[in-house]
GROMACS .gro file of C-alpha atoms in nm:
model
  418
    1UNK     CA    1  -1.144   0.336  -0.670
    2UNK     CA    2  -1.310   0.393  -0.323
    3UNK     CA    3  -1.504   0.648  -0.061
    4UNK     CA    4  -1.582   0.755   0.341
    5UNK     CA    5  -1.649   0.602   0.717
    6UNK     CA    6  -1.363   0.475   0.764
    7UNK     CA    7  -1.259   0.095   0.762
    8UNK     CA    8  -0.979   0.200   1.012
    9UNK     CA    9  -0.649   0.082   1.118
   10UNK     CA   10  -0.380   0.383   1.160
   11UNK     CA   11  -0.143   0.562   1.373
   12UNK     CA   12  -0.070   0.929   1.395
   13UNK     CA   13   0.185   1.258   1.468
   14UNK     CA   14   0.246   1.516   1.217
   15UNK     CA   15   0.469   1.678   1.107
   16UNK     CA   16   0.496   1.918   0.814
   17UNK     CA   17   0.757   2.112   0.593
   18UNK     CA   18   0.637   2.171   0.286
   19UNK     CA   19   0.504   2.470   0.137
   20UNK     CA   20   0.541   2.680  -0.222
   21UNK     CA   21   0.395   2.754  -0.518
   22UNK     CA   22   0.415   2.520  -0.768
   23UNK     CA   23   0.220   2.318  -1.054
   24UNK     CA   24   0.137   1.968  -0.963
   25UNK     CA   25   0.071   1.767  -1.274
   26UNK     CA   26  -0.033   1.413  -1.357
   27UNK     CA   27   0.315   1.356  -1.511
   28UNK     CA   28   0.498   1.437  -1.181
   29UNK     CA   29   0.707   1.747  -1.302
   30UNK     CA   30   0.623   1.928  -1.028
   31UNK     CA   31   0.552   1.909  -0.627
   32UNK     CA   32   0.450   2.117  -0.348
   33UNK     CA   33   0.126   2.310  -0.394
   34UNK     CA   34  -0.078   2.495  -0.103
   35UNK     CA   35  -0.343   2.691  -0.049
   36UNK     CA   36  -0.320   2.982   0.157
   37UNK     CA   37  -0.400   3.013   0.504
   38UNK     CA   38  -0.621   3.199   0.673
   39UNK     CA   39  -0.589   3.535   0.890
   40UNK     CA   40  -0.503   3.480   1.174
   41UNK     CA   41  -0.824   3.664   1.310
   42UNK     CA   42  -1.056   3.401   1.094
   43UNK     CA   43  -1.329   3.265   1.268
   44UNK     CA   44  -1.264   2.909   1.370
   45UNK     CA   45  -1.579   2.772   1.186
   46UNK     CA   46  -1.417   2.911   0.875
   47UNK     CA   47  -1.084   2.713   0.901
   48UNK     CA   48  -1.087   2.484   0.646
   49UNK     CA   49  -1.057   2.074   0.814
   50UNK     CA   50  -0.712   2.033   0.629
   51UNK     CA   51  -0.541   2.352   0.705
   52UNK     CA   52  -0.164   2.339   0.836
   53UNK     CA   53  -0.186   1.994   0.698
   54UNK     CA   54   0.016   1.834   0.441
   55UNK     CA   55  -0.115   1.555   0.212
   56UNK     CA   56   0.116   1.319  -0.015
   57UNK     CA   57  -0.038   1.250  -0.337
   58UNK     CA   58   0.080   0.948  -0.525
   59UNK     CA   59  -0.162   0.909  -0.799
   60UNK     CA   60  -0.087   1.009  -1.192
   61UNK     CA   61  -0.471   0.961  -1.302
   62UNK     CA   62  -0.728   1.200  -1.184
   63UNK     CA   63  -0.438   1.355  -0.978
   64UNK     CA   64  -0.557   1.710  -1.061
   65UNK     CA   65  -0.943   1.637  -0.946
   66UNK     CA   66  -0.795   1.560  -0.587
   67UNK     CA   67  -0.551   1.784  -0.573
   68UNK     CA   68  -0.806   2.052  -0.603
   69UNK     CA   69  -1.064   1.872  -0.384
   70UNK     CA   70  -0.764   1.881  -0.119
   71UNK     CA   71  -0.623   2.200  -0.130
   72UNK     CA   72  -1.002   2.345  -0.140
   73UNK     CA   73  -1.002   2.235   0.205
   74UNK     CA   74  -0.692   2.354   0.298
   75UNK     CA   75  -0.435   2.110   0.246
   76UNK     CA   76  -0.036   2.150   0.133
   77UNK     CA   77   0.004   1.913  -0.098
   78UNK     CA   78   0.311   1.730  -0.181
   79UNK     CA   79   0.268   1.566  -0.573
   80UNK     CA   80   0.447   1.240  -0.628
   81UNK     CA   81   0.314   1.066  -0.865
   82UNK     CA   82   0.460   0.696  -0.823
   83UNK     CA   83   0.366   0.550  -1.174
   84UNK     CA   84   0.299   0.646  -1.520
   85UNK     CA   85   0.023   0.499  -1.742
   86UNK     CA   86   0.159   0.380  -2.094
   87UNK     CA   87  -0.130   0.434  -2.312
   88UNK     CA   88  -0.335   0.202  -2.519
   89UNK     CA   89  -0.298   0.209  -2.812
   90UNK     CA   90   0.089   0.171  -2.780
   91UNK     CA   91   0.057  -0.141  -2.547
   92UNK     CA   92   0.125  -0.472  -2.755
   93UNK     CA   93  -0.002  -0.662  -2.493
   94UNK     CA   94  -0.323  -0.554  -2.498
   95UNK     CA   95  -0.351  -0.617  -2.902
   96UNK     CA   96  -0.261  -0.985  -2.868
   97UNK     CA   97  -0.487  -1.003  -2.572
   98UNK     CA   98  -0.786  -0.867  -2.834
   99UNK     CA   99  -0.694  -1.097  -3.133
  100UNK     CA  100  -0.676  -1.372  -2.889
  101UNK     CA  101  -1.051  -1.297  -2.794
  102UNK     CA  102  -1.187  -1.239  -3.155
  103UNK     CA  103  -0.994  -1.573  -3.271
  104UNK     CA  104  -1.154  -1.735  -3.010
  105UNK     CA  105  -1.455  -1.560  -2.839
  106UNK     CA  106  -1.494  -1.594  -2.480
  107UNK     CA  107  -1.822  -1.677  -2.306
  108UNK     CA  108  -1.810  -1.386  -2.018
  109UNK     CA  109  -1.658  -1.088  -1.992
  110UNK     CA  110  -1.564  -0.880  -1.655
  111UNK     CA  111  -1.527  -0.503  -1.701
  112UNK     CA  112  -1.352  -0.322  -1.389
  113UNK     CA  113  -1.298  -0.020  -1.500
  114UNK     CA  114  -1.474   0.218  -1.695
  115UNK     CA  115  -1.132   0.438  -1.821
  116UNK     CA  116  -1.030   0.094  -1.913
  117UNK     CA  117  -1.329  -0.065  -2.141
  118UNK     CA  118  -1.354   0.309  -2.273
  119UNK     CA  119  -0.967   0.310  -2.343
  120UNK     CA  120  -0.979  -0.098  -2.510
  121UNK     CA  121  -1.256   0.014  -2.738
  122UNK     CA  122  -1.080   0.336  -2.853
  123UNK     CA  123  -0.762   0.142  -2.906
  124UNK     CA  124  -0.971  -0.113  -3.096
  125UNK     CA  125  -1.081   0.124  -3.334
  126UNK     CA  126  -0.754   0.264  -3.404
  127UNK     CA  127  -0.589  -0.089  -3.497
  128UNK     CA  128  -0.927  -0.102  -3.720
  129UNK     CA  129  -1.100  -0.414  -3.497
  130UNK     CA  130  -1.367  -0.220  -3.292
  131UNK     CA  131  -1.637  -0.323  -3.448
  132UNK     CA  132  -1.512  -0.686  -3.423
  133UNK     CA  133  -1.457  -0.656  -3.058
  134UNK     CA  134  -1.837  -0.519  -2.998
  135UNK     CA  135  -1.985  -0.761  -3.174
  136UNK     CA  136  -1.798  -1.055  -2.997
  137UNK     CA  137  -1.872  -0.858  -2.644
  138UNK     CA  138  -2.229  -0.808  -2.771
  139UNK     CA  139  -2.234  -1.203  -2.779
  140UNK     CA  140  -2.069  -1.284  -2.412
  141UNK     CA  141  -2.199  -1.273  -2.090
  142UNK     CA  142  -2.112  -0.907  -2.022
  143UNK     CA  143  -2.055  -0.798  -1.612
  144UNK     CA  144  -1.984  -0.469  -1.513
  145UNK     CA  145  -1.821  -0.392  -1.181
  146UNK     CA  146  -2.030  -0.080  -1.062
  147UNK     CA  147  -2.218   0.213  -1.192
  148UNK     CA  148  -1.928   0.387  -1.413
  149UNK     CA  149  -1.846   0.096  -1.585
  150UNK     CA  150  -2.179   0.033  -1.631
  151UNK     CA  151  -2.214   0.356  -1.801
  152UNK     CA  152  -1.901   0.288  -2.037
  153UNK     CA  153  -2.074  -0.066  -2.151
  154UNK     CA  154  -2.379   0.176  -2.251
  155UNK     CA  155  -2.198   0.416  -2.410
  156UNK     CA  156  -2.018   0.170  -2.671
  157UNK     CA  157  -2.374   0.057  -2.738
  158UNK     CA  158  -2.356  -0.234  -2.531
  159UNK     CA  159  -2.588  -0.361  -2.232
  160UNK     CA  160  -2.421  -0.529  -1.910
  161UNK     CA  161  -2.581  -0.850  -1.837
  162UNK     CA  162  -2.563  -0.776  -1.434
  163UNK     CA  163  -2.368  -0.512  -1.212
  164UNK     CA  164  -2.297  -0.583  -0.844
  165UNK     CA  165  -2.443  -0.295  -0.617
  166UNK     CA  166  -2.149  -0.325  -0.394
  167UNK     CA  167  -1.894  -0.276  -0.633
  168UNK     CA  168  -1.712  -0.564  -0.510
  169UNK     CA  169  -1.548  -0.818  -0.731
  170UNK     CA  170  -1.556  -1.057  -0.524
  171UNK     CA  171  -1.915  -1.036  -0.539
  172UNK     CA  172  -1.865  -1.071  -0.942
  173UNK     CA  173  -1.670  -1.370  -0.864
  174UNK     CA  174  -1.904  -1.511  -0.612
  175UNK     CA  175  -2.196  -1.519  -0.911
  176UNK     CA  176  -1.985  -1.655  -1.190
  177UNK     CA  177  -1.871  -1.962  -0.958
  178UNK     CA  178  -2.215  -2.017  -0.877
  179UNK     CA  179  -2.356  -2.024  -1.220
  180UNK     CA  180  -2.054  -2.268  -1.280
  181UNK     CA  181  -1.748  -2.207  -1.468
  182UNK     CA  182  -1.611  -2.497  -1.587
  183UNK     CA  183  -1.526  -2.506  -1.971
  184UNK     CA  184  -1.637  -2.150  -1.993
  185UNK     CA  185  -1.373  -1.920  -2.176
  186UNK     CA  186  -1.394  -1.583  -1.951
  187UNK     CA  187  -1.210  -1.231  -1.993
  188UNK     CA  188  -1.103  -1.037  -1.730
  189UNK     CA  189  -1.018  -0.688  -1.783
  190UNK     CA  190  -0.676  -0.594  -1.592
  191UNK     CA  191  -0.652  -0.277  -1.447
  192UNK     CA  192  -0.311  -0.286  -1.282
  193UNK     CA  193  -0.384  -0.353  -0.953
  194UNK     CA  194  -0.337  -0.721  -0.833
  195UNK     CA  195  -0.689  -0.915  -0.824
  196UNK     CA  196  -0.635  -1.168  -0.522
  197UNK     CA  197  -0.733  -1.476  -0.600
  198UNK     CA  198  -1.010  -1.372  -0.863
  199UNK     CA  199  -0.831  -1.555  -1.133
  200UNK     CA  200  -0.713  -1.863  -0.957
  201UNK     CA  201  -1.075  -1.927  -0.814
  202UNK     CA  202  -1.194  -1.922  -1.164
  203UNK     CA  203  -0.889  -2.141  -1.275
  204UNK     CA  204  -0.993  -2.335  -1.026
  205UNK     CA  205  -1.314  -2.423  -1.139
  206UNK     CA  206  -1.236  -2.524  -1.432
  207UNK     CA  207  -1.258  -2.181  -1.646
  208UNK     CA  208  -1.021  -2.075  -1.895
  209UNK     CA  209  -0.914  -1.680  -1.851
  210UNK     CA  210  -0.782  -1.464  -2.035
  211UNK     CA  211  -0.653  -1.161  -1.891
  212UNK     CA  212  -0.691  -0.825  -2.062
  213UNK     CA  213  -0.448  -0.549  -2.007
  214UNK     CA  214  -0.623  -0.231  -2.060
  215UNK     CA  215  -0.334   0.012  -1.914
  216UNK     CA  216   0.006  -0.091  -1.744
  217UNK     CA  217   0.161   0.090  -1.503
  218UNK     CA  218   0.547   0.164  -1.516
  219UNK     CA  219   0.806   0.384  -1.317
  220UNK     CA  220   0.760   0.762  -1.322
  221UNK     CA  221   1.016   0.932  -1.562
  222UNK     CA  222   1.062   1.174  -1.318
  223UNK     CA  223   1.198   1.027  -1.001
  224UNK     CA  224   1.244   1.340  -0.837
  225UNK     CA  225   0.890   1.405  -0.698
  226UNK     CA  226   0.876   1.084  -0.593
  227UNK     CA  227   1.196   1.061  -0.387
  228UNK     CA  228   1.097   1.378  -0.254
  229UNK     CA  229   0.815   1.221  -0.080
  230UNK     CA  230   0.986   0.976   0.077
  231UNK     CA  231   1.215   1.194   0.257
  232UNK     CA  232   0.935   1.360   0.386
  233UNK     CA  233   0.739   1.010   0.538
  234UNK     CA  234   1.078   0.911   0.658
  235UNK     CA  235   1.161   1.276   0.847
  236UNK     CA  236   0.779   1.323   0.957
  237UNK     CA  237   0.742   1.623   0.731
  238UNK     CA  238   0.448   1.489   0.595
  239UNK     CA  239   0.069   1.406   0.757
  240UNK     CA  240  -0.073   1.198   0.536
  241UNK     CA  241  -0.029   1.035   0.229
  242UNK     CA  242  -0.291   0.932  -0.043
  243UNK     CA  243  -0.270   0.613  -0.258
  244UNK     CA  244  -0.531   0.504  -0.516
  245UNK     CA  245  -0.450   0.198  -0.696
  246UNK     CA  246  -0.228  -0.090  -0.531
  247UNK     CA  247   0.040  -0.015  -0.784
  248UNK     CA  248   0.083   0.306  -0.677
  249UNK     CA  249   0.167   0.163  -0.317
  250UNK     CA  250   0.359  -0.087  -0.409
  251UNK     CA  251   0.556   0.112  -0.673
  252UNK     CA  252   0.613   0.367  -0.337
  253UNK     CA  253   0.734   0.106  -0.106
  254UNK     CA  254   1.016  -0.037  -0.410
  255UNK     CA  255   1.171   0.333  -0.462
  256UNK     CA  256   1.219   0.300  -0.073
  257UNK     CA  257   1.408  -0.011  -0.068
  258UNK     CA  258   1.583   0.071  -0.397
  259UNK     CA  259   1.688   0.409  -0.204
  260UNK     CA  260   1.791   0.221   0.095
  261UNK     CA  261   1.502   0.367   0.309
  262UNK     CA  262   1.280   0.123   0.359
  263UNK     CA  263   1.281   0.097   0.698
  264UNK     CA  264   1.258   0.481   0.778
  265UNK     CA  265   0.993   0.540   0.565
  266UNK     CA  266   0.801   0.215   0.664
  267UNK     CA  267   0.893   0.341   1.071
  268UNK     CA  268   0.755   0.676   0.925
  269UNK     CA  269   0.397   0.495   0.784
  270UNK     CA  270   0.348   0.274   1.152
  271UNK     CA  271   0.432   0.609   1.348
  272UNK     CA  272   0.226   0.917   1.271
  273UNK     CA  273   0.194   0.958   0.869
  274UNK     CA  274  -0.134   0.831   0.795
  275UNK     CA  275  -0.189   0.679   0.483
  276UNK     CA  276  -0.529   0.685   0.318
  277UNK     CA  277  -0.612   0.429   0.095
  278UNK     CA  278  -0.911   0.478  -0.194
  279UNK     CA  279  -1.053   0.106  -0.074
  280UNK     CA  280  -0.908  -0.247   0.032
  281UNK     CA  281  -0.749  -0.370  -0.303
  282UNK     CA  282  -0.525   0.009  -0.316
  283UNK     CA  283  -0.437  -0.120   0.088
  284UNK     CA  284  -0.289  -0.458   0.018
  285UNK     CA  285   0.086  -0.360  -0.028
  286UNK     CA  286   0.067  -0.156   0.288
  287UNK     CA  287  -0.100  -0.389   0.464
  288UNK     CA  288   0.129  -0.632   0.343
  289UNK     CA  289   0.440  -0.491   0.526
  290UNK     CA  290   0.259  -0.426   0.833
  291UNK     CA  291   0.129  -0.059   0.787
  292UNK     CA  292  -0.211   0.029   0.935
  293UNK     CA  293  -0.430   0.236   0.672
  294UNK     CA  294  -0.794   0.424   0.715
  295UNK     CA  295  -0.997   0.350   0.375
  296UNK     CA  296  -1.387   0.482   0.310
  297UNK     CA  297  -1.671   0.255   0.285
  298UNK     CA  298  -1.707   0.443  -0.073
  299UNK     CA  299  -1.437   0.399  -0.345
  300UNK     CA  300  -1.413   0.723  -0.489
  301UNK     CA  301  -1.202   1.053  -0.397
  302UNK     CA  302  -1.465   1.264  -0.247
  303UNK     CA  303  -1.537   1.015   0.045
  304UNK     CA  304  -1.142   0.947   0.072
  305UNK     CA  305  -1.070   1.315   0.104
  306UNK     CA  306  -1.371   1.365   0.365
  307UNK     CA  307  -1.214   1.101   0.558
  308UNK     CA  308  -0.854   1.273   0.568
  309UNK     CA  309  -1.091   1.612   0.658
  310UNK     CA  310  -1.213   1.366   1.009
  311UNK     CA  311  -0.849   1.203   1.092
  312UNK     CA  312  -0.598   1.444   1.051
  313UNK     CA  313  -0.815   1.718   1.278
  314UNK     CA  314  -0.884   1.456   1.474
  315UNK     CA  315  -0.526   1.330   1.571
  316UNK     CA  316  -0.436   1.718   1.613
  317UNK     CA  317  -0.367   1.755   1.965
  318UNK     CA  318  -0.529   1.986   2.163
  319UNK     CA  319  -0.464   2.196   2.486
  320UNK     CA  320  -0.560   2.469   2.721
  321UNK     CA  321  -0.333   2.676   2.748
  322UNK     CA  322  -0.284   3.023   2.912
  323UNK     CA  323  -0.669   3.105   2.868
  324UNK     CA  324  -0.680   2.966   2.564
  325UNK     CA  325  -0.714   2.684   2.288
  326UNK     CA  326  -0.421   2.557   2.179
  327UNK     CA  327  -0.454   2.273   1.917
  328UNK     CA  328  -0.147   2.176   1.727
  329UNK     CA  329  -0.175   2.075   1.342
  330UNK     CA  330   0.110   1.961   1.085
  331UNK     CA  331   0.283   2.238   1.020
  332UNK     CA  332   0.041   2.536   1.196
  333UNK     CA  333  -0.144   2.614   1.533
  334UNK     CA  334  -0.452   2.721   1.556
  335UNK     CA  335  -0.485   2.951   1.859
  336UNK     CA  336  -0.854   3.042   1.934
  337UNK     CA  337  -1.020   3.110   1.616
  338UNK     CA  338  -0.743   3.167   1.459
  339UNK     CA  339  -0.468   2.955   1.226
  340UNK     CA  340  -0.077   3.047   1.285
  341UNK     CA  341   0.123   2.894   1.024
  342UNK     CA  342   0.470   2.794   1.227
  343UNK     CA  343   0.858   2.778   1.120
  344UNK     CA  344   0.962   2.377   1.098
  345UNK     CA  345   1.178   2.481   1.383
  346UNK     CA  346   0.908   2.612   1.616
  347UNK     CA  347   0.666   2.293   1.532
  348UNK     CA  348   0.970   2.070   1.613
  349UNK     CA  349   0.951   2.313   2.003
  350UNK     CA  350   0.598   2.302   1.992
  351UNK     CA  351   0.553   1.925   1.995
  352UNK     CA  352   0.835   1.864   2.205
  353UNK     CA  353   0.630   2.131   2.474
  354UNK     CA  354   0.316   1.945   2.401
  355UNK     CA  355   0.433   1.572   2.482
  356UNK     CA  356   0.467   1.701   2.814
  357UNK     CA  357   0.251   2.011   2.876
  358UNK     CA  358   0.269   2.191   3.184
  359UNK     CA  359   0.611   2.053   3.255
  360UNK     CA  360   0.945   2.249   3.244
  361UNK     CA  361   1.171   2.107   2.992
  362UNK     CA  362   1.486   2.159   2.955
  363UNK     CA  363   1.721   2.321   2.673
  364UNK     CA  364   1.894   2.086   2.580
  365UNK     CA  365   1.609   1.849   2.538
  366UNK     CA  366   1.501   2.128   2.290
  367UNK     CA  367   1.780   2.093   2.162
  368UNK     CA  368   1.729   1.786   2.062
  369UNK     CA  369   1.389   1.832   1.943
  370UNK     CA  370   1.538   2.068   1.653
  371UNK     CA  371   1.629   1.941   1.299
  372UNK     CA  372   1.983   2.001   1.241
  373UNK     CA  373   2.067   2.256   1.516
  374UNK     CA  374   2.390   2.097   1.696
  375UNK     CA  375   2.512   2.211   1.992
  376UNK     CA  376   2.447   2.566   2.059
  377UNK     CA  377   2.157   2.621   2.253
  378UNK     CA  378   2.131   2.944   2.156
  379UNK     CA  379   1.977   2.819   1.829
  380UNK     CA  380   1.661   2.695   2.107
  381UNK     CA  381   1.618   3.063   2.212
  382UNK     CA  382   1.641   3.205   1.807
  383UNK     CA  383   1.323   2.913   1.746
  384UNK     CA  384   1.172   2.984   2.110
  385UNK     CA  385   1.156   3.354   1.945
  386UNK     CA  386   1.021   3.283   1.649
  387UNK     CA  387   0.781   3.032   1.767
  388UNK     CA  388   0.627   3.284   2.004
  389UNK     CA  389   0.612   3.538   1.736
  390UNK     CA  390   0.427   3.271   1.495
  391UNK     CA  391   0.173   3.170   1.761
  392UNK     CA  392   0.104   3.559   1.870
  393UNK     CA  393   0.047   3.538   2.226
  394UNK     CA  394   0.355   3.532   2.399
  395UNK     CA  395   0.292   3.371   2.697
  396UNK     CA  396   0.176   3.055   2.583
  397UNK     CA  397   0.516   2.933   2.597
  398UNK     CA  398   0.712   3.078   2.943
  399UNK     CA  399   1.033   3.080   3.056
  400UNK     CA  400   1.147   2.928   3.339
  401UNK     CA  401   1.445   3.054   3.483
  402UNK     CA  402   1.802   2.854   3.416
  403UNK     CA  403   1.624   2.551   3.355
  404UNK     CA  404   1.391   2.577   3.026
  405UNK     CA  405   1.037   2.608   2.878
  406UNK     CA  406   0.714   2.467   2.958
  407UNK     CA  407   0.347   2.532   2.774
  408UNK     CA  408   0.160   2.751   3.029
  409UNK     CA  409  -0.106   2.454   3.090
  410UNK     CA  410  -0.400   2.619   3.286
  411UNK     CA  411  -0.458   2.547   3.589
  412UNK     CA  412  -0.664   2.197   3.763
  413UNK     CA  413  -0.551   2.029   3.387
  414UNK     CA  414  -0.220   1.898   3.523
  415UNK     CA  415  -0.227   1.542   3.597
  416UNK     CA  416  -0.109   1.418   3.950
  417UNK     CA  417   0.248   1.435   3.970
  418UNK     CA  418   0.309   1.679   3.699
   0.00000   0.00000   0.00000
């Protein structure tokens, strides 16, 4: 995984819908959670950075731990997981991988993860071969990725021959090929996400790999949560979403094109939903279809949720407006000091005010503006209501006479013209 300053390259609007109750689990029964807001008198100091926010989360592992770390800041979050893990013990794949490496003992070893040298020595012990395995890791070149794995190596009673300080593979990759390769048998421990060009180099110089498959990733059981998402990227109900492993993206990006939406949710991704990616391997699939991302220079979830606590305030648009400060978040306002949750209806008026502040615009550009409303204009004069109520100072918004609405920009901040 990854953490903050952001290696940027993103887009952003908001929008948001979501809000509820409910569980959020790392088997994806459930979806929507939120923490509450805050009076409306709260001080603005005491907003929390992700209020009036909502936050897609696609992981299954650890999905608790950030959906805690989020909402503790004041995030809605939407849970969708987009895998499953299939665990260890049950994966045949990663047995023949083990007999393959005590039949025939490999010279290095690279652990990535440390859930996944934990998880291959647990599962070696339960098919009755752990003690096997150690002793043939005890006798290879053993390199750890970064500081947890290093800490898994220990704990199986093991040493790690050398650890990168970056936590990059490629700097793993960079020593081995140096120290030469060629007729050396080396194990790689998979971890699901795609490892560009790591094995091929080491093909290519002449080294015989053998790739271990410590978890696999497969479709969520539950497609519901999921699916749910992806309405909400493609109809802007949604601010940001999270991704931390590359399957997790791509596994995202093939429900869309299996549910025909591909290009609405992709429009979605380039135009206003951020997405936040744990580091640069999580950001290839993205990437790869033309989506801008924000990662930390950290690969954990701390640093990746501090970074969504700088972009998504900072992308919130703000204004003054009728003596006061007006800034406009997903799915809430916060007027002053204070946060205003706001109907879907009213945000849809509000940002349709803001793209032009200070000018008059019309009903049935309003109109418009609204999700599902038709024809009937009146149905822009129920929202106008409502919105005014939400934001509690009525005459932020004013009327103008047989033409429309317009935000009550203060004066000297119109632009010439306007």
């Amino acid at each position: 995984m990854d953490d903050p300053t952001p290696t940027r390259t993103a887009t952003g609007r908001a929008a948001a819908t979501a809000t509820g109750k409910a569980t959020a689990t790392a088997t994806g029964k459930a979806t929507a959670t939120a923490a509450a807001a805050p009076d409306a008198g709260t001080a603005e100091a005491t907003v929390a950075p992700l209020a009036g926010f909502t936050v897609g989360v696609t992981a299954a592992r650890r999905a608790d731990e950030l959906i805690a770390l989020l909402r503790r800041r004041g995030a809605t979050v939407l849970h969708a997981p987009a895998l499953r893990i299939v665990p260890l013990a049950d994966d045949g794949e990663l047995l023949s991988a083990t007999r393959e490496l005590l039949a025939d003992p490999p010279d290095a070893v690279v652990a990535t993860t440390a859930i996944g040298f934990r998880g291959w020595i647990e599962a070696a012990d339960g098919w009755g071969i752990g003690e096997e395995l150690l002793g043939r890791l005890r006798a290879a070149e053993l390199l750890a990725r970064g500081p947890k794995v290093k800490g898994a190596i220990r704990a199986a009673g093991l040493v790690e021959d050398w650890s990168p300080e970056s936590e990059s593979l490629a700097e793993v990759l960079d020593r081995l090929l140096a120290g030469g390769v060629a007729g050396r048998r080396i194990a790689i421990q998979l971890h699901g996400e795609p490892l560009p060009g790591f094995v091929e180099a080491l093909r290519a110089g002449g080294a015989d790999v053998v790739g271990v498959p410590v978890y696999r990733w497969m479709a969520p059981e539950d497609l519901g949560p999921l699916d749910r998402l992806l309405d909400a990227v493609a109809g802007g109900a949604v601010d940001a979403v999270s991704f931390t492993s590359a399957p997790a993206a791509a596994s995202l990006l093939s429900r869309a094109e299996e549910r025909g939406l591909a290009e609405p949710v992709l429009a979605g991704l380039h135009d206003g939903v951020l997405a936040a990616c744990v580091g640069p391997v999580t950001a290839v699939p993205l990437q790869a279809r033309g989506v801008d991302t924000v990662q930390p220079e950290r690969f954990r979830l701390g640093p990746l949720v501090q970074l969504l606590c700088r972009e998504l305030p900072g992308r919130a648009k703000v204004l003054p407006v009728a003596g006061h400060r007006l800034e406009i978040r997903g799915q809430a306002a916060l007027v002053d000091d204070g946060l205003r949750p706001v109907p879907p209806a009213g945000m849809a008026l509000l940002r349709a005010l803001a793209r032009r502040p200070g000018w008059v615009v019309s009903r049935a550009d309003l109109l418009r503006a609204l999700p599902g409303a038709g024809r009937d204009e009146h149905a822009v004069e129920t929202a106008m209501a409502r919105l005014r109520g939400a934001l509690g100072v009525p005459n932020l918004v004013q009327t103008v006479v047989k033409r429309g609405y317009r935000l009550a920009l203060d004066a000297g901040e119109c632009t010439p013209g306007h």
